[in-house]
Short mmCIF file of N, CA and C in Angstrom, two decimals:
data_model
loop_
_atom_site.label_atom_id
_atom_site.label_comp_id
_atom_site.label_asym_id
_atom_site.label_seq_id
_atom_site.Cartn_x
_atom_site.Cartn_y
_atom_site.Cartn_z
N UNK A 1 7.17 -5.52 9.95
CA UNK A 1 8.33 -6.38 10.11
C UNK A 1 8.47 -6.80 11.57
N UNK A 2 8.26 -5.86 12.48
CA UNK A 2 8.35 -6.17 13.90
C UNK A 2 7.28 -7.19 14.28
N UNK A 3 6.11 -7.11 13.65
CA UNK A 3 5.03 -8.06 13.92
C UNK A 3 5.43 -9.49 13.60
N UNK A 4 6.24 -9.69 12.58
CA UNK A 4 6.70 -11.05 12.24
C UNK A 4 7.61 -11.57 13.35
N UNK A 5 8.48 -10.71 13.86
CA UNK A 5 9.33 -11.12 14.98
C UNK A 5 8.47 -11.52 16.18
N UNK A 6 7.42 -10.75 16.45
CA UNK A 6 6.52 -11.09 17.55
C UNK A 6 5.86 -12.45 17.33
N UNK A 7 5.47 -12.70 16.09
CA UNK A 7 4.84 -13.98 15.76
C UNK A 7 5.81 -15.14 16.00
N UNK A 8 7.06 -14.93 15.66
CA UNK A 8 8.06 -15.99 15.81
C UNK A 8 8.57 -16.13 17.24
N UNK A 9 8.56 -15.04 17.99
CA UNK A 9 9.12 -15.04 19.35
C UNK A 9 8.15 -14.33 20.28
N UNK A 10 7.47 -15.08 21.12
CA UNK A 10 6.45 -14.53 22.01
C UNK A 10 7.02 -13.51 23.00
N UNK A 11 8.30 -13.55 23.26
CA UNK A 11 8.91 -12.64 24.24
C UNK A 11 9.10 -11.22 23.71
N UNK A 12 8.88 -11.01 22.42
CA UNK A 12 9.05 -9.67 21.85
C UNK A 12 7.90 -8.78 22.37
N UNK A 13 8.22 -7.61 22.92
CA UNK A 13 7.18 -6.74 23.49
C UNK A 13 6.15 -6.28 22.45
N UNK A 14 4.95 -5.96 22.93
CA UNK A 14 3.91 -5.47 22.04
C UNK A 14 4.15 -4.01 21.65
N UNK A 15 4.87 -3.28 22.47
CA UNK A 15 5.23 -1.91 22.15
C UNK A 15 6.29 -1.92 21.04
N UNK A 16 6.01 -1.21 19.94
CA UNK A 16 6.91 -1.25 18.78
C UNK A 16 8.31 -0.74 19.09
N UNK A 17 8.41 0.32 19.88
CA UNK A 17 9.73 0.87 20.19
C UNK A 17 10.53 -0.11 21.04
N UNK A 18 9.91 -0.69 22.05
CA UNK A 18 10.60 -1.68 22.87
C UNK A 18 10.98 -2.91 22.04
N UNK A 19 10.11 -3.28 21.11
CA UNK A 19 10.41 -4.41 20.24
C UNK A 19 11.63 -4.10 19.36
N UNK A 20 11.68 -2.89 18.81
CA UNK A 20 12.83 -2.50 18.00
C UNK A 20 14.13 -2.57 18.80
N UNK A 21 14.08 -2.14 20.03
CA UNK A 21 15.28 -2.20 20.89
C UNK A 21 15.80 -3.62 20.97
N UNK A 22 14.87 -4.59 21.01
CA UNK A 22 15.28 -5.99 21.13
C UNK A 22 15.74 -6.60 19.80
N UNK A 23 15.13 -6.22 18.70
CA UNK A 23 15.41 -6.94 17.45
C UNK A 23 16.41 -6.26 16.53
N UNK A 24 16.59 -4.95 16.65
CA UNK A 24 17.52 -4.25 15.76
C UNK A 24 18.94 -4.71 16.06
N UNK A 25 19.71 -5.03 15.04
CA UNK A 25 21.09 -5.48 15.27
C UNK A 25 21.92 -4.36 15.91
N UNK A 26 22.95 -4.74 16.68
CA UNK A 26 23.75 -3.75 17.42
C UNK A 26 24.30 -2.61 16.55
N UNK A 27 24.71 -2.91 15.32
CA UNK A 27 25.28 -1.86 14.47
C UNK A 27 24.26 -0.80 14.07
N UNK A 28 22.95 -1.09 14.26
CA UNK A 28 21.91 -0.12 13.94
C UNK A 28 21.17 0.40 15.17
N UNK A 29 21.65 0.06 16.35
CA UNK A 29 20.99 0.45 17.59
C UNK A 29 20.83 1.97 17.72
N UNK A 30 21.76 2.71 17.15
CA UNK A 30 21.68 4.17 17.23
C UNK A 30 20.50 4.73 16.42
N UNK A 31 19.90 3.93 15.58
CA UNK A 31 18.75 4.36 14.77
C UNK A 31 17.43 4.28 15.54
N UNK A 32 17.41 3.52 16.61
CA UNK A 32 16.15 3.27 17.32
C UNK A 32 15.50 4.56 17.85
N UNK A 33 16.25 5.50 18.44
CA UNK A 33 15.58 6.71 18.91
C UNK A 33 14.85 7.48 17.80
N UNK A 34 15.48 7.60 16.65
CA UNK A 34 14.84 8.30 15.53
C UNK A 34 13.57 7.57 15.11
N UNK A 35 13.65 6.26 14.98
CA UNK A 35 12.47 5.49 14.57
C UNK A 35 11.43 5.48 15.68
N UNK A 36 11.89 5.50 16.93
CA UNK A 36 10.96 5.57 18.06
C UNK A 36 10.15 6.85 18.02
N UNK A 37 10.81 7.97 17.72
CA UNK A 37 10.09 9.24 17.58
C UNK A 37 9.04 9.14 16.48
N UNK A 38 9.42 8.54 15.39
CA UNK A 38 8.51 8.38 14.26
C UNK A 38 7.31 7.50 14.64
N UNK A 39 7.58 6.39 15.30
CA UNK A 39 6.51 5.46 15.68
C UNK A 39 5.57 6.04 16.73
N UNK A 40 6.08 6.92 17.58
CA UNK A 40 5.23 7.50 18.63
C UNK A 40 4.63 8.82 18.22
N UNK A 41 4.87 9.24 16.98
CA UNK A 41 4.27 10.46 16.47
C UNK A 41 4.91 11.74 16.95
N UNK A 42 6.11 11.65 17.51
CA UNK A 42 6.80 12.85 17.98
C UNK A 42 7.53 13.51 16.82
N UNK A 43 7.52 14.81 16.83
CA UNK A 43 8.22 15.55 15.79
C UNK A 43 9.71 15.30 15.91
N UNK A 44 10.36 15.25 14.79
CA UNK A 44 11.80 15.03 14.78
C UNK A 44 12.48 16.21 14.11
N UNK A 45 13.62 16.58 14.63
CA UNK A 45 14.39 17.69 14.04
C UNK A 45 15.11 17.22 12.77
N UNK A 46 15.13 15.92 12.57
CA UNK A 46 15.85 15.38 11.40
C UNK A 46 15.02 15.59 10.14
N UNK A 47 15.68 15.57 9.01
CA UNK A 47 14.93 15.75 7.76
C UNK A 47 14.29 14.43 7.33
N UNK A 48 13.28 14.55 6.48
CA UNK A 48 12.53 13.37 6.04
C UNK A 48 13.39 12.37 5.29
N UNK A 49 14.34 12.84 4.50
CA UNK A 49 15.21 11.94 3.76
C UNK A 49 16.05 11.09 4.72
N UNK A 50 16.56 11.71 5.77
CA UNK A 50 17.35 10.98 6.76
C UNK A 50 16.50 9.91 7.45
N UNK A 51 15.29 10.28 7.82
CA UNK A 51 14.38 9.33 8.46
C UNK A 51 14.07 8.18 7.51
N UNK A 52 13.75 8.52 6.27
CA UNK A 52 13.42 7.51 5.28
C UNK A 52 14.59 6.54 5.08
N UNK A 53 15.78 7.07 4.87
CA UNK A 53 16.94 6.22 4.62
C UNK A 53 17.26 5.34 5.82
N UNK A 54 17.09 5.89 7.02
CA UNK A 54 17.31 5.11 8.23
C UNK A 54 16.27 4.00 8.34
N UNK A 55 15.02 4.35 8.09
CA UNK A 55 13.95 3.35 8.17
C UNK A 55 14.17 2.20 7.20
N UNK A 56 14.53 2.53 5.96
CA UNK A 56 14.78 1.49 4.95
C UNK A 56 15.96 0.62 5.36
N UNK A 57 17.01 1.23 5.87
CA UNK A 57 18.19 0.48 6.29
C UNK A 57 17.82 -0.53 7.39
N UNK A 58 16.99 -0.09 8.34
CA UNK A 58 16.57 -0.97 9.44
C UNK A 58 15.65 -2.07 8.91
N UNK A 59 14.70 -1.72 8.06
CA UNK A 59 13.77 -2.72 7.51
C UNK A 59 14.55 -3.78 6.72
N UNK A 60 15.48 -3.36 5.89
CA UNK A 60 16.27 -4.31 5.10
C UNK A 60 17.08 -5.22 6.02
N UNK A 61 17.63 -4.65 7.07
CA UNK A 61 18.39 -5.46 8.03
C UNK A 61 17.49 -6.48 8.72
N UNK A 62 16.30 -6.04 9.13
CA UNK A 62 15.37 -6.96 9.80
C UNK A 62 14.88 -8.05 8.86
N UNK A 63 14.60 -7.69 7.61
CA UNK A 63 14.17 -8.71 6.64
C UNK A 63 15.28 -9.73 6.39
N UNK A 64 16.51 -9.27 6.34
CA UNK A 64 17.65 -10.17 6.14
C UNK A 64 17.78 -11.13 7.32
N UNK A 65 17.51 -10.64 8.52
CA UNK A 65 17.52 -11.52 9.70
C UNK A 65 16.36 -12.51 9.65
N UNK A 66 15.18 -12.03 9.26
CA UNK A 66 13.99 -12.89 9.24
C UNK A 66 14.12 -14.03 8.25
N UNK A 67 14.76 -13.78 7.11
CA UNK A 67 14.86 -14.82 6.07
C UNK A 67 15.59 -16.06 6.58
N UNK A 68 16.39 -15.89 7.63
CA UNK A 68 17.10 -17.03 8.21
C UNK A 68 16.18 -17.89 9.08
N UNK A 69 15.02 -17.31 9.45
CA UNK A 69 14.10 -18.00 10.34
C UNK A 69 12.82 -18.49 9.67
N UNK A 70 12.44 -17.81 8.58
CA UNK A 70 11.18 -18.14 7.93
C UNK A 70 11.16 -17.57 6.52
N UNK A 71 10.39 -18.17 5.62
CA UNK A 71 10.27 -17.55 4.29
C UNK A 71 9.63 -16.17 4.43
N UNK A 72 10.02 -15.24 3.57
CA UNK A 72 9.55 -13.86 3.69
C UNK A 72 8.93 -13.42 2.37
N UNK A 73 7.75 -12.84 2.47
CA UNK A 73 7.10 -12.20 1.33
C UNK A 73 6.87 -10.74 1.73
N UNK A 74 7.49 -9.83 1.01
CA UNK A 74 7.33 -8.40 1.27
C UNK A 74 6.24 -7.89 0.34
N UNK A 75 5.17 -7.36 0.92
CA UNK A 75 4.07 -6.82 0.12
C UNK A 75 4.05 -5.31 0.31
N UNK A 76 4.16 -4.60 -0.79
CA UNK A 76 4.10 -3.14 -0.77
C UNK A 76 2.86 -2.71 -1.55
N UNK A 77 2.05 -1.88 -0.93
CA UNK A 77 0.83 -1.43 -1.59
C UNK A 77 0.73 0.08 -1.46
N UNK A 78 0.55 0.73 -2.60
CA UNK A 78 0.34 2.18 -2.58
C UNK A 78 -1.13 2.42 -2.79
N UNK A 79 -1.78 2.87 -1.73
CA UNK A 79 -3.21 3.15 -1.79
C UNK A 79 -3.41 4.58 -2.23
N UNK A 80 -4.24 4.79 -3.18
CA UNK A 80 -4.66 6.15 -3.49
C UNK A 80 -5.99 6.11 -4.18
N UNK A 81 -6.71 7.15 -3.97
CA UNK A 81 -8.01 7.27 -4.60
C UNK A 81 -8.09 8.65 -5.19
N UNK A 82 -9.24 9.26 -5.06
CA UNK A 82 -9.37 10.63 -5.53
C UNK A 82 -8.77 11.52 -4.46
N UNK A 83 -7.84 12.37 -4.82
CA UNK A 83 -7.14 13.18 -3.84
C UNK A 83 -7.37 14.66 -4.10
N UNK A 84 -7.57 15.38 -3.01
CA UNK A 84 -7.67 16.82 -3.12
C UNK A 84 -6.30 17.47 -3.07
N UNK A 85 -5.28 16.68 -2.82
CA UNK A 85 -3.93 17.19 -2.64
C UNK A 85 -2.96 16.48 -3.58
N UNK A 86 -2.99 16.79 -4.89
CA UNK A 86 -2.15 16.06 -5.85
C UNK A 86 -0.65 16.19 -5.58
N UNK A 87 -0.19 17.34 -5.04
CA UNK A 87 1.24 17.49 -4.75
C UNK A 87 1.68 16.51 -3.67
N UNK A 88 0.87 16.38 -2.63
CA UNK A 88 1.17 15.45 -1.55
C UNK A 88 1.16 14.02 -2.08
N UNK A 89 0.19 13.70 -2.92
CA UNK A 89 0.12 12.36 -3.50
C UNK A 89 1.37 12.07 -4.32
N UNK A 90 1.84 13.04 -5.08
CA UNK A 90 3.05 12.87 -5.88
C UNK A 90 4.26 12.63 -4.98
N UNK A 91 4.38 13.37 -3.89
CA UNK A 91 5.48 13.17 -2.95
C UNK A 91 5.41 11.77 -2.34
N UNK A 92 4.19 11.35 -1.97
CA UNK A 92 4.01 10.01 -1.41
C UNK A 92 4.40 8.94 -2.42
N UNK A 93 4.04 9.14 -3.68
CA UNK A 93 4.41 8.18 -4.73
C UNK A 93 5.92 8.11 -4.88
N UNK A 94 6.58 9.24 -4.85
CA UNK A 94 8.05 9.25 -4.97
C UNK A 94 8.69 8.46 -3.84
N UNK A 95 8.21 8.66 -2.63
CA UNK A 95 8.74 7.92 -1.47
C UNK A 95 8.47 6.43 -1.64
N UNK A 96 7.24 6.09 -2.04
CA UNK A 96 6.88 4.69 -2.23
C UNK A 96 7.80 4.01 -3.24
N UNK A 97 8.02 4.67 -4.39
CA UNK A 97 8.81 4.03 -5.44
C UNK A 97 10.30 4.00 -5.10
N UNK A 98 10.78 4.94 -4.30
CA UNK A 98 12.16 4.86 -3.83
C UNK A 98 12.32 3.67 -2.90
N UNK A 99 11.37 3.52 -1.97
CA UNK A 99 11.40 2.38 -1.05
C UNK A 99 11.28 1.07 -1.83
N UNK A 100 10.41 1.05 -2.82
CA UNK A 100 10.21 -0.13 -3.65
C UNK A 100 11.51 -0.53 -4.36
N UNK A 101 12.22 0.46 -4.89
CA UNK A 101 13.49 0.18 -5.56
C UNK A 101 14.51 -0.39 -4.59
N UNK A 102 14.60 0.18 -3.40
CA UNK A 102 15.54 -0.33 -2.39
C UNK A 102 15.21 -1.77 -2.01
N UNK A 103 13.93 -2.04 -1.79
CA UNK A 103 13.54 -3.40 -1.41
C UNK A 103 13.65 -4.37 -2.58
N UNK A 104 13.47 -3.89 -3.81
CA UNK A 104 13.63 -4.75 -4.99
C UNK A 104 15.07 -5.23 -5.10
N UNK A 105 16.00 -4.35 -4.79
CA UNK A 105 17.41 -4.77 -4.81
C UNK A 105 17.67 -5.86 -3.78
N UNK A 106 17.03 -5.77 -2.62
CA UNK A 106 17.16 -6.82 -1.60
C UNK A 106 16.56 -8.13 -2.12
N UNK A 107 15.38 -8.06 -2.70
CA UNK A 107 14.70 -9.26 -3.22
C UNK A 107 15.54 -9.91 -4.32
N UNK A 108 16.17 -9.08 -5.14
CA UNK A 108 17.00 -9.61 -6.22
C UNK A 108 18.20 -10.36 -5.66
N UNK A 109 18.80 -9.85 -4.58
CA UNK A 109 19.97 -10.49 -3.97
C UNK A 109 19.61 -11.72 -3.14
N UNK A 110 18.54 -11.60 -2.39
CA UNK A 110 18.15 -12.65 -1.43
C UNK A 110 17.05 -13.51 -2.03
N UNK A 111 17.39 -14.66 -2.50
CA UNK A 111 16.41 -15.51 -3.19
C UNK A 111 15.33 -16.06 -2.25
N UNK A 112 15.57 -16.01 -0.93
CA UNK A 112 14.56 -16.52 0.00
C UNK A 112 13.58 -15.42 0.42
N UNK A 113 13.70 -14.25 -0.18
CA UNK A 113 12.75 -13.17 0.06
C UNK A 113 12.05 -12.87 -1.26
N UNK A 114 10.73 -12.89 -1.21
CA UNK A 114 9.93 -12.58 -2.41
C UNK A 114 9.25 -11.23 -2.22
N UNK A 115 8.89 -10.60 -3.32
CA UNK A 115 8.24 -9.30 -3.24
C UNK A 115 6.98 -9.25 -4.08
N UNK A 116 6.01 -8.47 -3.61
CA UNK A 116 4.76 -8.25 -4.33
C UNK A 116 4.43 -6.77 -4.19
N UNK A 117 4.19 -6.11 -5.31
CA UNK A 117 3.86 -4.69 -5.32
C UNK A 117 2.45 -4.53 -5.87
N UNK A 118 1.60 -3.84 -5.14
CA UNK A 118 0.24 -3.57 -5.57
C UNK A 118 0.10 -2.06 -5.73
N UNK A 119 -0.25 -1.61 -6.93
CA UNK A 119 -0.36 -0.18 -7.17
C UNK A 119 -1.25 0.08 -8.37
N UNK A 120 -1.70 1.33 -8.49
CA UNK A 120 -2.53 1.70 -9.64
C UNK A 120 -1.69 1.99 -10.87
N UNK A 121 -0.56 2.64 -10.68
CA UNK A 121 0.31 2.99 -11.80
C UNK A 121 1.73 2.59 -11.45
N UNK A 122 2.40 1.95 -12.40
CA UNK A 122 3.77 1.49 -12.17
C UNK A 122 4.72 2.20 -13.13
N UNK A 123 5.65 3.01 -12.60
CA UNK A 123 6.60 3.68 -13.50
C UNK A 123 7.56 2.68 -14.12
N UNK A 124 7.63 2.70 -15.43
CA UNK A 124 8.42 1.71 -16.17
C UNK A 124 9.91 1.81 -15.90
N UNK A 125 10.38 2.93 -15.37
CA UNK A 125 11.81 3.10 -15.13
C UNK A 125 12.24 2.63 -13.73
N UNK A 126 11.29 2.20 -12.89
CA UNK A 126 11.63 1.71 -11.55
C UNK A 126 12.21 0.31 -11.64
N UNK A 127 13.25 0.05 -10.87
CA UNK A 127 13.95 -1.25 -10.92
C UNK A 127 13.00 -2.41 -10.58
N UNK A 128 12.10 -2.21 -9.65
CA UNK A 128 11.17 -3.28 -9.28
C UNK A 128 10.25 -3.63 -10.44
N UNK A 129 9.78 -2.60 -11.13
CA UNK A 129 8.89 -2.82 -12.28
C UNK A 129 9.67 -3.51 -13.40
N UNK A 130 10.88 -3.03 -13.65
CA UNK A 130 11.71 -3.65 -14.69
C UNK A 130 11.96 -5.13 -14.39
N UNK A 131 12.32 -5.43 -13.14
CA UNK A 131 12.59 -6.82 -12.76
C UNK A 131 11.35 -7.70 -12.94
N UNK A 132 10.19 -7.17 -12.56
CA UNK A 132 8.98 -7.98 -12.70
C UNK A 132 8.63 -8.21 -14.17
N UNK A 133 8.88 -7.21 -15.00
CA UNK A 133 8.60 -7.38 -16.44
C UNK A 133 9.57 -8.39 -17.05
N UNK A 134 10.85 -8.29 -16.67
CA UNK A 134 11.85 -9.22 -17.20
C UNK A 134 11.56 -10.66 -16.78
N UNK A 135 11.03 -10.84 -15.58
CA UNK A 135 10.78 -12.20 -15.10
C UNK A 135 9.40 -12.72 -15.51
N UNK A 136 8.62 -11.88 -16.18
CA UNK A 136 7.29 -12.31 -16.62
C UNK A 136 6.27 -12.33 -15.49
N UNK A 137 6.55 -11.62 -14.41
CA UNK A 137 5.62 -11.64 -13.28
C UNK A 137 4.84 -10.33 -13.13
N UNK A 138 4.95 -9.44 -14.10
CA UNK A 138 4.22 -8.18 -14.08
C UNK A 138 2.80 -8.46 -14.56
N UNK A 139 1.83 -8.06 -13.77
CA UNK A 139 0.43 -8.29 -14.12
C UNK A 139 -0.31 -6.96 -14.00
N UNK A 140 -0.81 -6.48 -15.11
CA UNK A 140 -1.51 -5.20 -15.11
C UNK A 140 -3.01 -5.45 -15.00
N UNK A 141 -3.59 -4.89 -13.97
CA UNK A 141 -5.03 -4.98 -13.76
C UNK A 141 -5.61 -3.58 -13.90
N UNK A 142 -6.89 -3.51 -14.17
CA UNK A 142 -7.53 -2.22 -14.26
C UNK A 142 -8.87 -2.28 -13.55
N UNK A 143 -9.35 -1.12 -13.14
CA UNK A 143 -10.67 -1.04 -12.54
C UNK A 143 -11.74 -1.21 -13.60
N UNK A 144 -12.94 -1.40 -13.17
CA UNK A 144 -14.07 -1.51 -14.09
C UNK A 144 -14.29 -0.17 -14.79
N UNK A 145 -14.57 -0.19 -16.09
CA UNK A 145 -14.91 1.06 -16.77
C UNK A 145 -16.36 1.42 -16.44
N UNK A 146 -16.86 2.52 -16.99
CA UNK A 146 -18.21 2.98 -16.64
C UNK A 146 -19.29 1.97 -17.00
N UNK A 147 -19.15 1.32 -18.15
CA UNK A 147 -20.15 0.33 -18.55
C UNK A 147 -20.13 -0.88 -17.62
N UNK A 148 -18.92 -1.35 -17.28
CA UNK A 148 -18.81 -2.48 -16.36
C UNK A 148 -19.30 -2.11 -14.97
N UNK A 149 -19.02 -0.86 -14.56
CA UNK A 149 -19.49 -0.39 -13.25
C UNK A 149 -21.01 -0.38 -13.22
N UNK A 150 -21.62 0.08 -14.30
CA UNK A 150 -23.09 0.09 -14.38
C UNK A 150 -23.64 -1.33 -14.28
N UNK A 151 -23.05 -2.26 -15.00
CA UNK A 151 -23.51 -3.66 -14.94
C UNK A 151 -23.34 -4.22 -13.53
N UNK A 152 -22.21 -3.91 -12.89
CA UNK A 152 -21.96 -4.39 -11.53
C UNK A 152 -22.98 -3.80 -10.55
N UNK A 153 -23.23 -2.49 -10.69
CA UNK A 153 -24.22 -1.84 -9.82
C UNK A 153 -25.60 -2.48 -10.01
N UNK A 154 -25.96 -2.72 -11.25
CA UNK A 154 -27.25 -3.33 -11.55
C UNK A 154 -27.38 -4.70 -10.89
N UNK A 155 -26.35 -5.52 -11.03
CA UNK A 155 -26.38 -6.85 -10.41
C UNK A 155 -26.40 -6.77 -8.89
N UNK A 156 -25.60 -5.87 -8.34
CA UNK A 156 -25.51 -5.76 -6.88
C UNK A 156 -26.83 -5.27 -6.28
N UNK A 157 -27.44 -4.29 -6.95
CA UNK A 157 -28.71 -3.74 -6.45
C UNK A 157 -29.92 -4.58 -6.85
N UNK A 158 -29.75 -5.47 -7.84
CA UNK A 158 -30.86 -6.31 -8.30
C UNK A 158 -31.90 -5.52 -9.07
N UNK A 159 -31.43 -4.53 -9.84
CA UNK A 159 -32.35 -3.72 -10.65
C UNK A 159 -31.83 -3.67 -12.08
N UNK A 160 -32.71 -3.37 -13.06
CA UNK A 160 -32.24 -3.24 -14.44
C UNK A 160 -31.30 -2.04 -14.59
N UNK A 161 -30.35 -2.13 -15.49
CA UNK A 161 -29.38 -1.06 -15.72
C UNK A 161 -30.07 0.25 -16.06
N UNK A 162 -31.18 0.17 -16.81
CA UNK A 162 -31.87 1.38 -17.26
C UNK A 162 -32.49 2.18 -16.12
N UNK A 163 -32.65 1.57 -14.96
CA UNK A 163 -33.26 2.28 -13.83
C UNK A 163 -32.23 3.04 -12.98
N UNK A 164 -30.97 2.88 -13.29
CA UNK A 164 -29.92 3.56 -12.51
C UNK A 164 -29.65 4.92 -13.16
N UNK A 165 -29.90 6.01 -12.44
CA UNK A 165 -29.74 7.35 -13.01
C UNK A 165 -28.30 7.63 -13.46
N UNK A 166 -28.13 8.35 -14.57
CA UNK A 166 -26.79 8.66 -15.08
C UNK A 166 -25.91 9.36 -14.05
N UNK A 167 -26.50 10.25 -13.22
CA UNK A 167 -25.72 10.96 -12.20
C UNK A 167 -25.13 9.98 -11.19
N UNK A 168 -25.92 8.98 -10.79
CA UNK A 168 -25.44 7.98 -9.85
C UNK A 168 -24.34 7.14 -10.49
N UNK A 169 -24.52 6.76 -11.74
CA UNK A 169 -23.49 5.99 -12.47
C UNK A 169 -22.16 6.74 -12.47
N UNK A 170 -22.23 8.03 -12.86
CA UNK A 170 -21.00 8.83 -12.94
C UNK A 170 -20.36 8.98 -11.56
N UNK A 171 -21.18 9.30 -10.56
CA UNK A 171 -20.67 9.50 -9.21
C UNK A 171 -19.95 8.24 -8.71
N UNK A 172 -20.61 7.11 -8.79
CA UNK A 172 -20.02 5.86 -8.29
C UNK A 172 -18.77 5.50 -9.09
N UNK A 173 -18.81 5.69 -10.38
CA UNK A 173 -17.65 5.37 -11.21
C UNK A 173 -16.46 6.25 -10.85
N UNK A 174 -16.69 7.54 -10.65
CA UNK A 174 -15.59 8.46 -10.33
C UNK A 174 -15.04 8.24 -8.93
N UNK A 175 -15.91 8.05 -7.96
CA UNK A 175 -15.48 7.91 -6.57
C UNK A 175 -14.75 6.60 -6.33
N UNK A 176 -15.17 5.55 -7.00
CA UNK A 176 -14.62 4.22 -6.72
C UNK A 176 -13.47 3.82 -7.61
N UNK A 177 -13.24 4.57 -8.69
CA UNK A 177 -12.19 4.24 -9.66
C UNK A 177 -12.35 2.83 -10.22
N UNK A 178 -13.59 2.33 -10.23
CA UNK A 178 -13.86 1.01 -10.79
C UNK A 178 -13.53 -0.16 -9.89
N UNK A 179 -13.24 0.11 -8.62
CA UNK A 179 -12.92 -0.96 -7.67
C UNK A 179 -14.24 -1.56 -7.17
N UNK A 180 -14.44 -2.86 -7.42
CA UNK A 180 -15.71 -3.51 -7.10
C UNK A 180 -16.06 -3.42 -5.61
N UNK A 181 -15.07 -3.56 -4.74
CA UNK A 181 -15.33 -3.44 -3.30
C UNK A 181 -15.83 -2.04 -2.97
N UNK A 182 -15.19 -1.03 -3.53
CA UNK A 182 -15.59 0.35 -3.27
C UNK A 182 -16.96 0.65 -3.85
N UNK A 183 -17.29 0.02 -4.97
CA UNK A 183 -18.62 0.20 -5.55
C UNK A 183 -19.68 -0.29 -4.57
N UNK A 184 -19.49 -1.49 -4.04
CA UNK A 184 -20.45 -2.04 -3.06
C UNK A 184 -20.52 -1.16 -1.82
N UNK A 185 -19.35 -0.75 -1.31
CA UNK A 185 -19.33 0.07 -0.10
C UNK A 185 -20.01 1.42 -0.33
N UNK A 186 -19.79 2.02 -1.49
CA UNK A 186 -20.41 3.31 -1.80
C UNK A 186 -21.93 3.16 -1.89
N UNK A 187 -22.39 2.13 -2.58
CA UNK A 187 -23.83 1.91 -2.68
C UNK A 187 -24.45 1.63 -1.31
N UNK A 188 -23.78 0.80 -0.52
CA UNK A 188 -24.28 0.51 0.83
C UNK A 188 -24.38 1.78 1.67
N UNK A 189 -23.34 2.62 1.59
CA UNK A 189 -23.34 3.86 2.36
C UNK A 189 -24.45 4.81 1.91
N UNK A 190 -24.64 4.91 0.59
CA UNK A 190 -25.71 5.75 0.07
C UNK A 190 -27.08 5.25 0.55
N UNK A 191 -27.26 3.94 0.61
CA UNK A 191 -28.53 3.39 1.10
C UNK A 191 -28.68 3.62 2.60
N UNK A 192 -27.59 3.40 3.35
CA UNK A 192 -27.65 3.63 4.81
C UNK A 192 -28.00 5.08 5.15
N UNK A 193 -27.45 6.01 4.36
CA UNK A 193 -27.69 7.43 4.62
C UNK A 193 -29.00 7.94 4.02
N UNK A 194 -29.74 7.05 3.35
CA UNK A 194 -31.04 7.44 2.80
C UNK A 194 -30.98 8.19 1.48
N UNK A 195 -29.82 8.19 0.82
CA UNK A 195 -29.68 8.87 -0.47
C UNK A 195 -30.06 7.99 -1.64
N UNK A 196 -30.20 6.70 -1.37
CA UNK A 196 -30.51 5.72 -2.42
C UNK A 196 -31.45 4.69 -1.85
N UNK A 197 -32.54 4.43 -2.59
CA UNK A 197 -33.49 3.41 -2.17
C UNK A 197 -33.74 2.47 -3.34
N UNK A 198 -33.81 1.19 -3.05
CA UNK A 198 -34.07 0.20 -4.09
C UNK A 198 -35.43 -0.44 -3.82
#
């Protein structure tokens, strides 16, 4: 959000904390130290919920200010792949969907702000998901299944499907979750490291 202010106003500092000092409205100025600690990686004595709620309040305020200057598209993306820490991933998902719900309420109120959510799984009870389904803008995509992944690998490597070992098929399918970009990157990395030769 601060980057958009910089784009619109060249005088906004490149340092995020200094930029926040300039752009945060006066009624939220007391939030800047907490967010400054967060942005600079300093530990905070405050709890995560307090930080989260403060951050959302500031972001919503900044987006409301920006909509007066330029059209706004808020893009939220929850990245996840194969995780060794499912509890942490679940906590991250909860935070993401809480933030998504808060921003969805803003998008619903402010017609000059649009929203786009990119995720692997969308909980049907989240307000943002409900709104997108009601408006007909919910689009469910899926990764390539194992057969499609095999066909993609075959085309990318320029070899017949039958020459790709089953272990490699399974490995690439599991690691990439069917994402075509990740399939290419995984194959490229395996070739660079000498684990795969065509």
